[in-house]
CSV table of C-alpha atoms and ligand atoms in Angstrom, one decimal:
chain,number,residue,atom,x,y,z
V,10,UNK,CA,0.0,0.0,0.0
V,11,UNK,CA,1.6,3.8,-1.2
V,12,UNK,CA,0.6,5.8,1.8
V,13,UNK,CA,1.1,10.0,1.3
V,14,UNK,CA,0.2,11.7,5.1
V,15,UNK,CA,-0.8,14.7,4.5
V,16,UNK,CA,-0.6,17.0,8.2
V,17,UNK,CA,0.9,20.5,9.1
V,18,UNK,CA,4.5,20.4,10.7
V,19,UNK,CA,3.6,19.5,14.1
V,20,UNK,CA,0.3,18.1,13.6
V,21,UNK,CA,1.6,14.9,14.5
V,22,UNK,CA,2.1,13.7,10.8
V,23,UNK,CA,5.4,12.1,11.6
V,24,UNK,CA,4.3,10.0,14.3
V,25,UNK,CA,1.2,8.8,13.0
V,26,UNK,CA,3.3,7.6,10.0
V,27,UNK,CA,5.7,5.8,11.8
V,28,UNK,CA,2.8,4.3,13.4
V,29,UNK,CA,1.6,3.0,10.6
V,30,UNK,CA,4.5,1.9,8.8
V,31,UNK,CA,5.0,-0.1,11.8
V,32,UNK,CA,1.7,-1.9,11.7
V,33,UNK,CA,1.8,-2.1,7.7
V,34,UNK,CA,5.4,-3.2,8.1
V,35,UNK,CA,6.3,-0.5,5.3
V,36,UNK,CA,8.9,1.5,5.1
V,37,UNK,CA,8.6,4.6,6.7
V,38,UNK,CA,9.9,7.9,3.9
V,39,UNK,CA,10.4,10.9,5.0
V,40,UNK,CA,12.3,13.2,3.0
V,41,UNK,CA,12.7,15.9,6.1
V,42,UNK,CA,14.8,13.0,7.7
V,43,UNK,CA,16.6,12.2,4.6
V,44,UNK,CA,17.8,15.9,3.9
V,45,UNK,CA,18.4,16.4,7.9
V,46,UNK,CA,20.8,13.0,7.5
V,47,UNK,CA,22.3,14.6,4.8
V,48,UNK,CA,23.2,17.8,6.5
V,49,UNK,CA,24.7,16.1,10.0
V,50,UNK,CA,27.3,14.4,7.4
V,51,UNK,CA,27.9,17.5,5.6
V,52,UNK,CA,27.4,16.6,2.4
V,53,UNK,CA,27.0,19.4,-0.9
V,54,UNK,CA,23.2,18.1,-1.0
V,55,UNK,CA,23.3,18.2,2.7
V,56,UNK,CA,24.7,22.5,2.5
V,57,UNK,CA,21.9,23.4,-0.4
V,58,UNK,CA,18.8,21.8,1.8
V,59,UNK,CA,20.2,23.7,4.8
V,60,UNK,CA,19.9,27.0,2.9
V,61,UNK,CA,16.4,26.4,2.4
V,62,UNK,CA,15.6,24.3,5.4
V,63,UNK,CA,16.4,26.7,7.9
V,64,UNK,CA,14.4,29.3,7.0
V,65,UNK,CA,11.4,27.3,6.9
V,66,UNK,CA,11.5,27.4,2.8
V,67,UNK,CA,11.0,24.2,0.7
V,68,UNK,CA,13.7,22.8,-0.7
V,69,UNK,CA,13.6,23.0,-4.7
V,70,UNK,CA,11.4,20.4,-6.4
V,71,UNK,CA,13.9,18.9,-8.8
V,72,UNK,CA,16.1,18.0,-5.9
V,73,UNK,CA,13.3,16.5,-3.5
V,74,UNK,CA,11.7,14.2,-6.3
V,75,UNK,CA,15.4,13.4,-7.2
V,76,UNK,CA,16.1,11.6,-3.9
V,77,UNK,CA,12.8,10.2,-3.7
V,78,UNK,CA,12.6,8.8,-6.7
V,79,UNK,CA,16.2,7.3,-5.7
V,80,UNK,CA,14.6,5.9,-2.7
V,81,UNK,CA,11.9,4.5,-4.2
V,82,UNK,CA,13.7,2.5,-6.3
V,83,UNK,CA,15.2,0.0,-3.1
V,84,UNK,CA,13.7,-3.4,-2.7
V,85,UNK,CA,11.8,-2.3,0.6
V,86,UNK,CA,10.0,-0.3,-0.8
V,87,UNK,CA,8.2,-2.4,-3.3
V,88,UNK,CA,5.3,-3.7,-1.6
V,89,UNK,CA,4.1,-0.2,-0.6
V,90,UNK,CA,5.5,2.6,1.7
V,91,UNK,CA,4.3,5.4,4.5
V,92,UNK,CA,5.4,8.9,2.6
V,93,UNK,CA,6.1,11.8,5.2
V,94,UNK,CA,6.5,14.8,3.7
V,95,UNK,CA,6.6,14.4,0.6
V,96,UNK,CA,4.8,15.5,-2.1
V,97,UNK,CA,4.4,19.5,-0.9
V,98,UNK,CA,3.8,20.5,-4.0
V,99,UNK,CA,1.7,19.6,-7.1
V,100,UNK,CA,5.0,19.1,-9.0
V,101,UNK,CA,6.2,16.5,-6.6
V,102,UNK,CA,2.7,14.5,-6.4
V,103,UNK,CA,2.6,14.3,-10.3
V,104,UNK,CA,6.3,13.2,-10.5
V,105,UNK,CA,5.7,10.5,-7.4
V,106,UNK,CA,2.4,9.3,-9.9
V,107,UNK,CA,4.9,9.2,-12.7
V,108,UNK,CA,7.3,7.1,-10.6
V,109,UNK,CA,4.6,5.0,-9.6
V,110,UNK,CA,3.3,4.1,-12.7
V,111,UNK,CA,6.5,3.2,-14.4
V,112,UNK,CA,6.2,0.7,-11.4
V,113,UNK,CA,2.7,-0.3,-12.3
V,114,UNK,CA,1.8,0.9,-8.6
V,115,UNK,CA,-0.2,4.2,-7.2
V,116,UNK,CA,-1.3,6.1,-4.7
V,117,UNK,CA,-3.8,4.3,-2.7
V,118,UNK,CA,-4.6,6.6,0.1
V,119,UNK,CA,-4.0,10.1,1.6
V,120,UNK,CA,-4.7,10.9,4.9
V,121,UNK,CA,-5.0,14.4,6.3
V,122,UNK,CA,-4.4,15.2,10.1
V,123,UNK,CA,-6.7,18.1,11.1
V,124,UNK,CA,-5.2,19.8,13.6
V,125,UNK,CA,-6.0,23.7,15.1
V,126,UNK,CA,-2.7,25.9,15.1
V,127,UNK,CA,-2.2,26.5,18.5
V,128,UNK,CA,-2.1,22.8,19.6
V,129,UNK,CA,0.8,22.9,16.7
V,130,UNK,CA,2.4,26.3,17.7
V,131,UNK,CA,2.7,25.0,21.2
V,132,UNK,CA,3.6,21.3,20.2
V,133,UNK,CA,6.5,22.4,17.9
V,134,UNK,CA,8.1,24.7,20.5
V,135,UNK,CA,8.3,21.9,22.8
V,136,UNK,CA,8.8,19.3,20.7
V,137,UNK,CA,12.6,17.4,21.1
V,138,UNK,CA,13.8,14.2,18.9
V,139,UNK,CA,15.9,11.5,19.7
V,140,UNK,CA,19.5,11.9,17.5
V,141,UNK,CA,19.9,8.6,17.1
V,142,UNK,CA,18.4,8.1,13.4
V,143,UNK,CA,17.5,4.6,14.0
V,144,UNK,CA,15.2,5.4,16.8
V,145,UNK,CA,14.1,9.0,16.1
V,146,UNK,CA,11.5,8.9,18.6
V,147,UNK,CA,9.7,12.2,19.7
V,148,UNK,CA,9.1,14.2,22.9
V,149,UNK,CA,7.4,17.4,24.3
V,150,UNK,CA,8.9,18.9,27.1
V,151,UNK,CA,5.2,19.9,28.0
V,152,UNK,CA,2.7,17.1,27.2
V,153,UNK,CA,5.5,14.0,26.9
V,154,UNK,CA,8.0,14.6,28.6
V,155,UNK,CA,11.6,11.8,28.6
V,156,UNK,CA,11.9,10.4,31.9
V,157,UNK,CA,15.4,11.8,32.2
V,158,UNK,CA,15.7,15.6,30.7
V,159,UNK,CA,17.0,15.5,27.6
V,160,UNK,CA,18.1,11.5,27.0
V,161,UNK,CA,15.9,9.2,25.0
V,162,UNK,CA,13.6,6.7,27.6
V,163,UNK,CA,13.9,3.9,24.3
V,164,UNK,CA,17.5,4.0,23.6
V,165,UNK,CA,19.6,6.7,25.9
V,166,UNK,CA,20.4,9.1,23.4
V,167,UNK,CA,20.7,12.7,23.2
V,168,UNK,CA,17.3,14.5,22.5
V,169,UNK,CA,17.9,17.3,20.2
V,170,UNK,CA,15.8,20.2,19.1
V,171,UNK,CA,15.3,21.0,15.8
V,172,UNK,CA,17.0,24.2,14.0
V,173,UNK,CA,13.9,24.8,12.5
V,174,UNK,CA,11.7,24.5,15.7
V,175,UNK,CA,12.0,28.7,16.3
V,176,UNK,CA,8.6,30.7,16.1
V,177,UNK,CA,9.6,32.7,13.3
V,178,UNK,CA,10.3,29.4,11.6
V,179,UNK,CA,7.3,27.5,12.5
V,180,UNK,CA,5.1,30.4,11.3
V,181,UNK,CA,6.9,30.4,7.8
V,182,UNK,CA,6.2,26.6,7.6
V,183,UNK,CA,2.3,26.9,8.4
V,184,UNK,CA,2.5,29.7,5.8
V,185,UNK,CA,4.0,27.3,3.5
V,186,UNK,CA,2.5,24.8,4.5
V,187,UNK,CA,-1.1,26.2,3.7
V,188,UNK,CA,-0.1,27.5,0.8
V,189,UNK,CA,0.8,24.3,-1.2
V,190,UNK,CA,-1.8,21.9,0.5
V,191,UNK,CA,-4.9,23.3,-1.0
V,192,UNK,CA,-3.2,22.1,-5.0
V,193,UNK,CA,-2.1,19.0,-3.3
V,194,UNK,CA,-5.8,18.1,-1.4
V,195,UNK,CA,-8.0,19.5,-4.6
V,196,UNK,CA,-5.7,16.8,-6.2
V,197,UNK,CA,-5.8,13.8,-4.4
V,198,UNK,CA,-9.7,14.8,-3.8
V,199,UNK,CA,-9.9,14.4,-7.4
V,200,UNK,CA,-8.3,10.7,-7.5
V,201,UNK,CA,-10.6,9.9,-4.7
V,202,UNK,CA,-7.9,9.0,-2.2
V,203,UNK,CA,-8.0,11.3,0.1
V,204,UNK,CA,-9.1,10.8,3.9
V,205,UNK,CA,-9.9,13.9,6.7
V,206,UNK,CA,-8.6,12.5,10.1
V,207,UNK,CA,-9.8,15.1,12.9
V,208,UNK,CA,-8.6,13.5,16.5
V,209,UNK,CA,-10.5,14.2,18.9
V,210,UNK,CA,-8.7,15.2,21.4
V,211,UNK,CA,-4.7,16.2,19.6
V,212,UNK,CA,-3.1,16.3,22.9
V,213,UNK,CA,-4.1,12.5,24.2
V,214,UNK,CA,-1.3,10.3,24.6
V,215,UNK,CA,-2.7,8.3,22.1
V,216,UNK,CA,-3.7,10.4,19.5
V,217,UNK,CA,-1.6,9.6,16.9
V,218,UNK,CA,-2.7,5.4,18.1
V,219,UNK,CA,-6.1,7.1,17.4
V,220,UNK,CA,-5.7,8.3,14.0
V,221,UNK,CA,-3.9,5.7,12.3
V,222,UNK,CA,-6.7,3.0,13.3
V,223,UNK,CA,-9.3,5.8,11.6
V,224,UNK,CA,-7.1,5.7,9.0
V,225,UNK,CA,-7.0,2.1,9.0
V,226,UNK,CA,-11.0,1.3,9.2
Q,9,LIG,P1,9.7,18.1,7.8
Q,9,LIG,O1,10.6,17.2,8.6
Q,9,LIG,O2,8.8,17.2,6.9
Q,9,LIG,O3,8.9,19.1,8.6
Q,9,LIG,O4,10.6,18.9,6.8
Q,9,LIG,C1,11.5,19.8,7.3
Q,9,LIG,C2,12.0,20.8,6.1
Q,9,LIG,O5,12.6,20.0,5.1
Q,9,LIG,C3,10.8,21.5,5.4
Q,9,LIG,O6,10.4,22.7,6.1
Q,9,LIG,C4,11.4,21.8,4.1
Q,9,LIG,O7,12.3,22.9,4.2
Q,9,LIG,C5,12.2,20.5,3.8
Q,9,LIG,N1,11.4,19.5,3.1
Q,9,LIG,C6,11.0,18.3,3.6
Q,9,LIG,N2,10.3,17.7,2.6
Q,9,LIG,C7,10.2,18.5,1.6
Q,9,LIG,C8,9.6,18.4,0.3
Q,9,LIG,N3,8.8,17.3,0.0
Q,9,LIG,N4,9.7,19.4,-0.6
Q,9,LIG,C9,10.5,20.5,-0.3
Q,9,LIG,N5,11.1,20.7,0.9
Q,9,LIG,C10,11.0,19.7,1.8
């Protein structure tokens, strides 16, 4: 099954994926993690993501369908796989249909995450993520808090913030994100894929539990 989750930054999007690529056994894609991998090893794709990255701007669309079209062509990924992030912009969701139908495959479903702004604002500004890539788990210093400040409660790494988890950041993301969603949900409304997921309550524990067995139904 080709999964795109569609969510705001901080809606809870990347945890709900993960979620479900767990239960799907898919892999989980998200190109946020794959350019934020690239810049911790420094690399010249790694520098020009930065540039855009941390100032909340997208990062070109020839570039972005470049490494997931890459990605897409591993073995793992040919029974279906949870896309985070990826396609923002009407460009990238006709080049990922492209890619998918040189396969034979397509889209099958698009989830969006509903969520009101201030329950993002506040989540985002709290939010900290485990630095070890393999376990990438995610905290709020508020609502879900590590056990020990600052060290992962799964595998004792660092928690890290984000350099793009500053207000003036996190505004320019909702901005951007609002701007390109409206093309990419008139689009995926129009394939008949597409799926509104409003949790109840955003803040539960087990929201993101919660929407991914809606999604599921
Ligand atoms: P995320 O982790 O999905 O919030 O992505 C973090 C940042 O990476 C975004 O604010 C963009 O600058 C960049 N990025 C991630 N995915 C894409 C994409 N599909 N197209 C363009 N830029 C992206």
């Amino acid at each position: 099954m080709y999964i795109v989750m569609l969510g705001a930054p901080g809606s809870g999007k990347g945890t709900t994926a993960k979620i479900l690529a767990k239960r799907l056994n898919l892999p989980h894609i998200s190109t946020g993690d794959m350019f934020r991998e690239q810049i911790k090893k420094g690399t010249e794709l790694g520098k020009l993501a930065d540039s855009y990255i941390s100032k909340g701007e997208l990062v070109p669309d020839e570039l972005t369908i470049n490494i997931v079209k890459d990605r897409l062509t591993w073995e793992d990924t040919k029974n279906g796989v949870i896309l985070d992030g990826f396609p923002r912009t009407k460009a990238q969701a006709e080049a990922l249909d492209a890619i998918l139908q040189e396969a034979g495959k397509k889209v099958d479903i698009v989830p969006e995450l509903i969520v009101p702004d201030q329950v993002i604002i506040d989540r985002i500004l709290n939010r900290a993520t485990c630095s070890n890539k393999e376990c990438g788990a995610i905290y709020n210093t508020k609502y879900k808090p590590s056990k020990v400040p600052g060290v992962c409660d799964i595998c004792g790494s660092k928690l890290v913030t984000r350099t793009d988890d500053n207000e003036e950041a996190i505004q320019n993301r909702l901005e951007v994100y609002r701007k390109n969603v409206q093309d990419l949900l008139d689009y995926y409304k129009e394939k008949n894929v597409l799926v509104s997921i409003t949790p109840e309550d955003p803040t539960a524990d087990n929201a993101s539990e919660q929407a991914v067995d809606e999604i599921l139904k």
